[in-house]
Coordinates of C-alpha atoms in Angstrom, one line a residue:
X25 CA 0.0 0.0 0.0
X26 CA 1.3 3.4 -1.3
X27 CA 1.6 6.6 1.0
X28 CA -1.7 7.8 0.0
X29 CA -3.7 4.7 -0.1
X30 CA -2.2 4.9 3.6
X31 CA -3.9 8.2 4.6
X32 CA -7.2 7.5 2.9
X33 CA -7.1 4.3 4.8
X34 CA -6.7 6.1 8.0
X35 CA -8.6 9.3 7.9
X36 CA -11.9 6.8 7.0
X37 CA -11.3 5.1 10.2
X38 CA -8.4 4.5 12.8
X39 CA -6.2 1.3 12.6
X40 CA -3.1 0.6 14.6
X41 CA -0.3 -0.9 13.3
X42 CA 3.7 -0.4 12.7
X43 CA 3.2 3.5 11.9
X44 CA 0.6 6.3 12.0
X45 CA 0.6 8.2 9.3
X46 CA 0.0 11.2 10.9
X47 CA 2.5 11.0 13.2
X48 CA 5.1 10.9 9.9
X49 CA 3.1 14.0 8.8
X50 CA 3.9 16.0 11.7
X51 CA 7.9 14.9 11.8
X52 CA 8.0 15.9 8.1
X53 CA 6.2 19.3 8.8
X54 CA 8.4 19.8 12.6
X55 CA 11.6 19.2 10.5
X56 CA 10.9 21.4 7.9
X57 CA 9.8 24.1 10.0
X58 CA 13.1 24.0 11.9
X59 CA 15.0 24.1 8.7
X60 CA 13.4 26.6 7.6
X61 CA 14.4 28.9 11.0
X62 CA 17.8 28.0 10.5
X63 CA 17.6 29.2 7.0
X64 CA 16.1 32.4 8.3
X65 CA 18.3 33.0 11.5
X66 CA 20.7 33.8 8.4
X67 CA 18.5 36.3 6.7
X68 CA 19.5 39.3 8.9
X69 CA 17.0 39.3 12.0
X70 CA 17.5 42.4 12.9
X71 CA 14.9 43.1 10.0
X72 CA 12.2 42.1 11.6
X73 CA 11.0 42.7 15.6
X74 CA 12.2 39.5 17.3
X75 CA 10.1 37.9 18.1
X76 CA 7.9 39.6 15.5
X77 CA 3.9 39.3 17.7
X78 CA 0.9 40.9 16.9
X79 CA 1.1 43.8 18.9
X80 CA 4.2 45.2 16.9
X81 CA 3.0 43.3 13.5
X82 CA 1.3 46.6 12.9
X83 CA 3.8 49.2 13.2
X84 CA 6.4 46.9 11.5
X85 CA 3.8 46.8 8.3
X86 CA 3.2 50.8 8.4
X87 CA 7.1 51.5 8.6
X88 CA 7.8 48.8 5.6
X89 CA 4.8 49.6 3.5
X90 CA 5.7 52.5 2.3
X91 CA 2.3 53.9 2.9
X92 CA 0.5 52.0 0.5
X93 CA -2.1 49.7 1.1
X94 CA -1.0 47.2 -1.4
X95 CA 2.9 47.8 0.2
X96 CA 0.9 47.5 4.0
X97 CA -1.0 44.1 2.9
X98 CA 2.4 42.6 1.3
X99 CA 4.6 43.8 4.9
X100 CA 1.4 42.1 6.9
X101 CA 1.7 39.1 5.6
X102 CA 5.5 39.4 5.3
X103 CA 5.3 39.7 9.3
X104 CA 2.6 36.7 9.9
X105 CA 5.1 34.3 8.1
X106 CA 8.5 35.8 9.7
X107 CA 6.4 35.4 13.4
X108 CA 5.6 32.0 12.4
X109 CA 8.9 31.0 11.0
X110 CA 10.2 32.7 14.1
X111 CA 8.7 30.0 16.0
X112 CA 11.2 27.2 15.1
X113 CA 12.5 26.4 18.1
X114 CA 9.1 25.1 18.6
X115 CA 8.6 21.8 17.1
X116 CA 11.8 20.5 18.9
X117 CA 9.7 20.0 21.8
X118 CA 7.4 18.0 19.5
X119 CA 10.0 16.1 18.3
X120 CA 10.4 15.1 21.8
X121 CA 6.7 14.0 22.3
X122 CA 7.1 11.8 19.2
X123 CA 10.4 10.6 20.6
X124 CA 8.6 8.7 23.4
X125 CA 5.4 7.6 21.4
X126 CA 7.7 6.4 19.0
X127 CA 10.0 4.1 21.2
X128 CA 7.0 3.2 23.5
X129 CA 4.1 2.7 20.7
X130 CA 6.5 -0.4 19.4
X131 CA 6.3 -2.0 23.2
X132 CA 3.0 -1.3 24.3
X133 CA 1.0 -4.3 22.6
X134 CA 3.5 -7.1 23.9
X135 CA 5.1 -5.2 27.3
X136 CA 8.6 -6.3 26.4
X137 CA 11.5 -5.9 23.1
X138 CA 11.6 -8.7 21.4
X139 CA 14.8 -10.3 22.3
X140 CA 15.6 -8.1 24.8
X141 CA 16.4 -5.2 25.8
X142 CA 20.2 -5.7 24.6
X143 CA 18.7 -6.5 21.3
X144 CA 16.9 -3.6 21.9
X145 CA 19.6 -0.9 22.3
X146 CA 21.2 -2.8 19.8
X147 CA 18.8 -1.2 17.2
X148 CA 18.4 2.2 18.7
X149 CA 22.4 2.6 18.8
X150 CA 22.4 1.5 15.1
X151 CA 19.2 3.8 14.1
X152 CA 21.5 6.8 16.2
X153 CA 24.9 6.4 15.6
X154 CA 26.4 5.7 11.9
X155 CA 24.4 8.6 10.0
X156 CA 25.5 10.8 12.8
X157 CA 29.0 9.7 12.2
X158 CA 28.7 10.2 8.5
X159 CA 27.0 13.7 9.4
X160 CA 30.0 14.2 11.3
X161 CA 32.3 13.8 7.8
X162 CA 30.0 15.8 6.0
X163 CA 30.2 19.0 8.3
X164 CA 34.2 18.4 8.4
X165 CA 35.2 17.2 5.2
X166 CA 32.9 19.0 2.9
X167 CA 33.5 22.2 1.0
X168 CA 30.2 23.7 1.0
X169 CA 29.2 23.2 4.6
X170 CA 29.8 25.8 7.8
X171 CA 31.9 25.0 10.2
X172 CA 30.8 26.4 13.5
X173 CA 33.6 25.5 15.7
X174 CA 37.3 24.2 15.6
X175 CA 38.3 20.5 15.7
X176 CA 39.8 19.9 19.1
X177 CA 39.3 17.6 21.9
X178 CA 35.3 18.0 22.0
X179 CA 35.3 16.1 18.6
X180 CA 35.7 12.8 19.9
X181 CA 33.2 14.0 22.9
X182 CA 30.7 14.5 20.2
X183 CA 31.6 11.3 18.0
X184 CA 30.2 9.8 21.3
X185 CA 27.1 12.1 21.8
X186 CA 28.6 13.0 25.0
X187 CA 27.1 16.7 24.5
X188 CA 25.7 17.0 27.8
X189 CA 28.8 18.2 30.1
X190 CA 30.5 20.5 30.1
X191 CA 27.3 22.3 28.8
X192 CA 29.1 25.3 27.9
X193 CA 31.1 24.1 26.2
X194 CA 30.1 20.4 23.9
X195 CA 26.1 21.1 23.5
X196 CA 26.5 23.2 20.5
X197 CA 29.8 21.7 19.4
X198 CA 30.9 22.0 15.7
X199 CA 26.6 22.0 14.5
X200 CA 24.4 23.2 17.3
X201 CA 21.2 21.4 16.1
X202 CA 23.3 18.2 17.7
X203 CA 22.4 19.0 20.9
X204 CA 19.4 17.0 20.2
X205 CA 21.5 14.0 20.0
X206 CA 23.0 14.1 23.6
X207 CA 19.3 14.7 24.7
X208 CA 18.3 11.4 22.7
X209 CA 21.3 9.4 24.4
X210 CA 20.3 9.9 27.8
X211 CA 16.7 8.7 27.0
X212 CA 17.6 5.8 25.8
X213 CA 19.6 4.8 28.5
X214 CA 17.1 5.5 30.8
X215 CA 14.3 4.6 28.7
X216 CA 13.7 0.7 30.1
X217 CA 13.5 2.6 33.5
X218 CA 11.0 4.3 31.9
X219 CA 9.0 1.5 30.5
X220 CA 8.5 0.0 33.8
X221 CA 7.7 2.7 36.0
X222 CA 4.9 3.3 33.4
X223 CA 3.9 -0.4 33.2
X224 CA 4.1 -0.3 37.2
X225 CA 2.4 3.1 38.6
X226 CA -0.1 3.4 34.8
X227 CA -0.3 6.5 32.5
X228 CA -1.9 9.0 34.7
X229 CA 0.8 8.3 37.7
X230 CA 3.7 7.9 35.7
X231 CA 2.9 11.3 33.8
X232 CA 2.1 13.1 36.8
X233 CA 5.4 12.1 38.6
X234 CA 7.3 12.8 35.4
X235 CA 6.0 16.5 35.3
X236 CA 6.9 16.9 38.8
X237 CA 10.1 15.5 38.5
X238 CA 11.2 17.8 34.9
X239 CA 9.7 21.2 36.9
X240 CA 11.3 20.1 40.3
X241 CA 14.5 19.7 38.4
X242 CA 14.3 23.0 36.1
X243 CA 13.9 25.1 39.3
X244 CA 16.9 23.3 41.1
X245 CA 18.6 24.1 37.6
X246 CA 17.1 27.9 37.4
X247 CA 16.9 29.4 40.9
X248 CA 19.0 27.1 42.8
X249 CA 22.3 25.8 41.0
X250 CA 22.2 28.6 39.0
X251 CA 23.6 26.7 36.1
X252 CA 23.7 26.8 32.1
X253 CA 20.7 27.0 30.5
X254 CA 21.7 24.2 28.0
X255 CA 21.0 21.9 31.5
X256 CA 17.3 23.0 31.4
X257 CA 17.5 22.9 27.4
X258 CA 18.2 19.1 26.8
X259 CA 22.3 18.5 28.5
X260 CA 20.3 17.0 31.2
X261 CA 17.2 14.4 30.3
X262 CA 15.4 15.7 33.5
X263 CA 15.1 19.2 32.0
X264 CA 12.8 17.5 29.3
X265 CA 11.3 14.5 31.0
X266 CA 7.9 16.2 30.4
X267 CA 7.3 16.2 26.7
X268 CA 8.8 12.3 26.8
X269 CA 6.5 10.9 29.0
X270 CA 3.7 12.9 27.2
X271 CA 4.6 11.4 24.1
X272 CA 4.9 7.8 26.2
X273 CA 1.7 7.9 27.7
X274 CA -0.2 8.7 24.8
X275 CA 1.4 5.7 23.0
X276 CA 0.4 3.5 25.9
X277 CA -3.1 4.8 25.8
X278 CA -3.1 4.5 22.1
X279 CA -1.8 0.9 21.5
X280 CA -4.7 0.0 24.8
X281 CA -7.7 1.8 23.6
X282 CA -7.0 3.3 19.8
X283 CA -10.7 4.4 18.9
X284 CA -11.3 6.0 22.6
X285 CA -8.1 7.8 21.8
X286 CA -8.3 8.9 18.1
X287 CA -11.8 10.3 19.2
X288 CA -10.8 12.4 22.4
X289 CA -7.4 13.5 21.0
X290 CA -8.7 14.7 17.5
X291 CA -12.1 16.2 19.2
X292 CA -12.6 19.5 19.2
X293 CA -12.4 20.1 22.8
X294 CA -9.0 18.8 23.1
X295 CA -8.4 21.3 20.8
X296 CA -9.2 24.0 22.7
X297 CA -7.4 22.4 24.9
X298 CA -3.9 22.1 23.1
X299 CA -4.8 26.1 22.3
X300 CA -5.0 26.6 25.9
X301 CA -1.6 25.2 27.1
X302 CA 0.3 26.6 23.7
X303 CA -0.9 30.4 24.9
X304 CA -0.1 29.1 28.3
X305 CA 3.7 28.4 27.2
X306 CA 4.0 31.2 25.3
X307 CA 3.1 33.5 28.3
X308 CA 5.1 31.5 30.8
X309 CA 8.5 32.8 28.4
X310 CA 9.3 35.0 32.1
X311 CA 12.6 35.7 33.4
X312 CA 11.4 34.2 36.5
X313 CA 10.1 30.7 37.7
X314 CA 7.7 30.4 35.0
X315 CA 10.1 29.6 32.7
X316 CA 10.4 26.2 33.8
X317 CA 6.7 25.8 32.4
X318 CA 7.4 27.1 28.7
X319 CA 9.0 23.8 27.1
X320 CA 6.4 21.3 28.6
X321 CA 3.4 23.5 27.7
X322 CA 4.7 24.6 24.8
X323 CA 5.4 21.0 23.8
X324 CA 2.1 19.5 24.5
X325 CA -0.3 22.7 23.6
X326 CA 1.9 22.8 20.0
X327 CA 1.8 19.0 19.7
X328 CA -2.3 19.2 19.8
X329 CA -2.6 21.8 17.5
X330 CA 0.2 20.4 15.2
X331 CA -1.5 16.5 14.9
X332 CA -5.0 18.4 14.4
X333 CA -4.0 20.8 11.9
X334 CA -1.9 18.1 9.8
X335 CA -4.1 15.4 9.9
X336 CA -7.1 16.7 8.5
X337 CA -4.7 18.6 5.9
X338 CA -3.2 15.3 4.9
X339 CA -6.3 13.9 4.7
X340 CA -8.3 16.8 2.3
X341 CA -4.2 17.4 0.8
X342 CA -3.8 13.7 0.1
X343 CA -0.5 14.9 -2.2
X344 CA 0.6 17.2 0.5
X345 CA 0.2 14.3 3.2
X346 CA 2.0 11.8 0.9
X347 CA 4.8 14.7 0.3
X348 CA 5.1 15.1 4.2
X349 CA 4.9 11.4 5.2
X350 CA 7.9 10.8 3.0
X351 CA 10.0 13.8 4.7
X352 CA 9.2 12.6 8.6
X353 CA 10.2 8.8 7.6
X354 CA 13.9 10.5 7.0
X355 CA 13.6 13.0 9.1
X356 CA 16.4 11.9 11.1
X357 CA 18.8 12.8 8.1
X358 CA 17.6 15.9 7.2
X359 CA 17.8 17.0 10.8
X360 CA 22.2 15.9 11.1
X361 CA 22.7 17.4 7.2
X362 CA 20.7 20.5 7.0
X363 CA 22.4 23.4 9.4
X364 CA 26.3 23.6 7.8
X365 CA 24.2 24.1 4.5
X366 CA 21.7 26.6 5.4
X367 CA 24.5 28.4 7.3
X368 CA 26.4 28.8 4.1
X369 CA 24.1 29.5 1.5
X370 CA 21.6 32.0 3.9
X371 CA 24.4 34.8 3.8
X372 CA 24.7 34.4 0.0
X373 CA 21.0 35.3 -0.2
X374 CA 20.5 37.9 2.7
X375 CA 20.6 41.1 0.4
X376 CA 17.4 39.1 -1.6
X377 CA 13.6 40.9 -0.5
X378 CA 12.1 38.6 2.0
X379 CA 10.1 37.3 -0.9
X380 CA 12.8 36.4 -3.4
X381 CA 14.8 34.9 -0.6
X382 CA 11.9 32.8 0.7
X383 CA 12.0 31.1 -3.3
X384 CA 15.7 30.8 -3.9
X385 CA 15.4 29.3 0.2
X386 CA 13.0 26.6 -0.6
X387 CA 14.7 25.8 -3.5
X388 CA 17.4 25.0 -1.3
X389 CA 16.1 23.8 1.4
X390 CA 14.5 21.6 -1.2
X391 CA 17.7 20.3 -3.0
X392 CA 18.9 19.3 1.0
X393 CA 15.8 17.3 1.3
X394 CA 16.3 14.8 -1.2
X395 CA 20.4 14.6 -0.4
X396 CA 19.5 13.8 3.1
X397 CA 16.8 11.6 2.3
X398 CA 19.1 9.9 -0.2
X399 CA 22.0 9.7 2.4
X400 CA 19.3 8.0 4.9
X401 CA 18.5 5.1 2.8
X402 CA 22.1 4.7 2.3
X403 CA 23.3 4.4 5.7
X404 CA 19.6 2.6 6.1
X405 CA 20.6 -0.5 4.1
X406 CA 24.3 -0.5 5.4
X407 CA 22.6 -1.0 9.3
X408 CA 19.9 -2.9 8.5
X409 CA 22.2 -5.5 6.4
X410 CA 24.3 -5.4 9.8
X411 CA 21.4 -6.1 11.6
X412 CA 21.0 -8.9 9.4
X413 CA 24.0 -10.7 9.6
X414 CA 24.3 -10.4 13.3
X415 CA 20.9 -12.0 14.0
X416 CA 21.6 -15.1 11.2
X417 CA 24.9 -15.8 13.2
X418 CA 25.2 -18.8 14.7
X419 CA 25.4 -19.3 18.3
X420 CA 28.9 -19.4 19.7
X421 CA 29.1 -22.9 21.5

């Protein structure tokens, strides 16, 4: 079955199995999205209020509009896309909701990995590590990508994804979208810990100790040891636990009861709902305590609106959905390859108009899509035949 016989399938009725599509739908629209920021971070900032909201929308479009109305209408929707694209940082928290669906949607019908959890880590080290190393050649070895950062000792910190201490100093090592990986590290070590809590205490427990235990540990972090942001940020799994045991719980709830779900989750209440805690996070972007809120309500609130919004597009968009689906399957790759290249061709395009730059961008961003996707399948088939030839090895006596 094709992509799009896929999201016909499940937007006439929901059916569990290996993937959801619209799950894939919202990785291909978070990654892009974050591209995209990078991409503009480059195009001057300083152009636009930062962040660009709606109370200064207005006097941005009068100053650029040059006091026409057709100048004011092109500036006001100039500003709505900036203040969106602005927003980029965003997704990363959804990324970390899907994280924890992901790993715990496969375990939630049987309870257990099959053949362990050694077999288990096995996987996740080989889904992780060898297109992260071959990102790590890419950034260093090619002509046309950015380097942020010198090769010294941190290198071989980062070959390891040991970006988590000294935070300071190895979370945004050589490509700061890595940090992500260091982040991802940690929660799969702990993630078997994880597993079992939830299995033990149930969904509503676990989640409510896991929301006390990420803002308990943010305000230690924040008010008390003073530290690095980067600790609250993702250099230490605590700072995060939150969106991961969101993303965990649904899963569990999903796999359990998958009609009760898709019709509570995708109601329109629950929509309000996910508007609610977004607003909430955005507001709670304080410099005081409240700022241990933001990532967890901006996470959830954004990953409500997000599944919402994409699903029903995917489903009246069937192209768009097939499009997208295809993107969040290699999302992964496209996330390692994208920042040394928007970091080198942004600048060449930053004298552009925002609208000339937004085409010759997507072009670009476009061309980095298919490479990574390309690169992905590679490194794909390499692991996977790995995979294959450990498991048809015979026993040692």
């Amino acid at each position: 079955m094709g992509a799009k016989e896929e999201i016909d399938a499940a937007c006439r009725l929901p059916a569990p199995g290996p993937r959801l599509f619209w799950l894939d739908v919202m990785k291909g629209f978070s990654i892009l999205w974050i591209v995209v920021f990078h991409f503009f971070s480059t195009y001057d900032p300083g152009r636009y209020p930062w962040p660009l909201t709606f109370s200064n929308l207005i006097p941005f479009a009068r100053d650029a509009g040059a006091g026409s109305m057709l100048g004011f209408a092109a500036a006001v929707l100039e500003g709505l896309l900036a203040g969106f694209i602005q927003r980029g940082p965003h997704p990363v928290g959804v990324f970390i909701v899907l994280s924890g669906f992901g790993l715990t949607y496969s375990l939630a019908r049987t309870g257990h990995p099959q053949g362990g959890w050694g077999t288990w880590y096995k996987k996740r080290l080989l889904r992780l590590f060898p297109l992260y190393w071959v990102a790590h050649a890419v950034a260093i070895f090619s002509p046309l990508a950015h380097r942020y950062d010198p090769l010294d000792h941190r290198l071989l910190l980062s070959l390891l994804g040991q970006r988590m201490y000294p935070a300071e100093t190895v979370f945004y090592y050589l490509v700061p979208a890595w940090w992500f990986v260091g982040l991802l590290v940690q929660l799969y070590l702990v993630f078997p810990v994880l597993f079992m809590l939830l299995k033990r205490f149930g969904p509503v427990r676990f989640f409510v100790v896991s929301v006390l235990f990420t803002v308990a540990t943010r305000v230690l972090l924040y008010a008390v040891l003073e530290v690095s942001g980067n600790y609250m940020q993702g250099a230490f799994f605590g700072g995060r636990l939150w969106e991961f045991s969101a993303g965990m719980v649904l899963a569990w709830l999903y796999r359990k009861h998958p009609g009760a779900v898709e019709d509570g989750f995708f109601s329109r209440r629950n929509l309000l709902v996910g508007v609610a805690l977004y607003v909430a996070g955005i507001a709670s972007y304080q410099p005081n305590l409240l700022c241990v809120l933001n990532d967890g309500l901006v996470a959830m609130g954004l990953f409500i609106l997000m599944a919402q919004a994409v699903r029903r597009a995917a489903c009246i968009f069937p192209a768009l959905g097939s499009g997208l689906t295809t993107v969040g399957v290699y999302s992964y790759g496209l996330y390692l390859l994208h920042q040394p290249y928007v970091a080198t061709f942004g600048p060449l395009l930053s004298s552009s108009n925002f609208w000339v730059f937004s085409l010759l961008g997507s072009a670009v961003v476009l061309a980095i899509t298919v490479l990574s996707i390309l690169a992905e399948k590679l490194v794909n088939r390499f692991t996977t035949s790995l995979l294959d030839r450990s498991s048809a090895a015979p026993a040692a006596p």
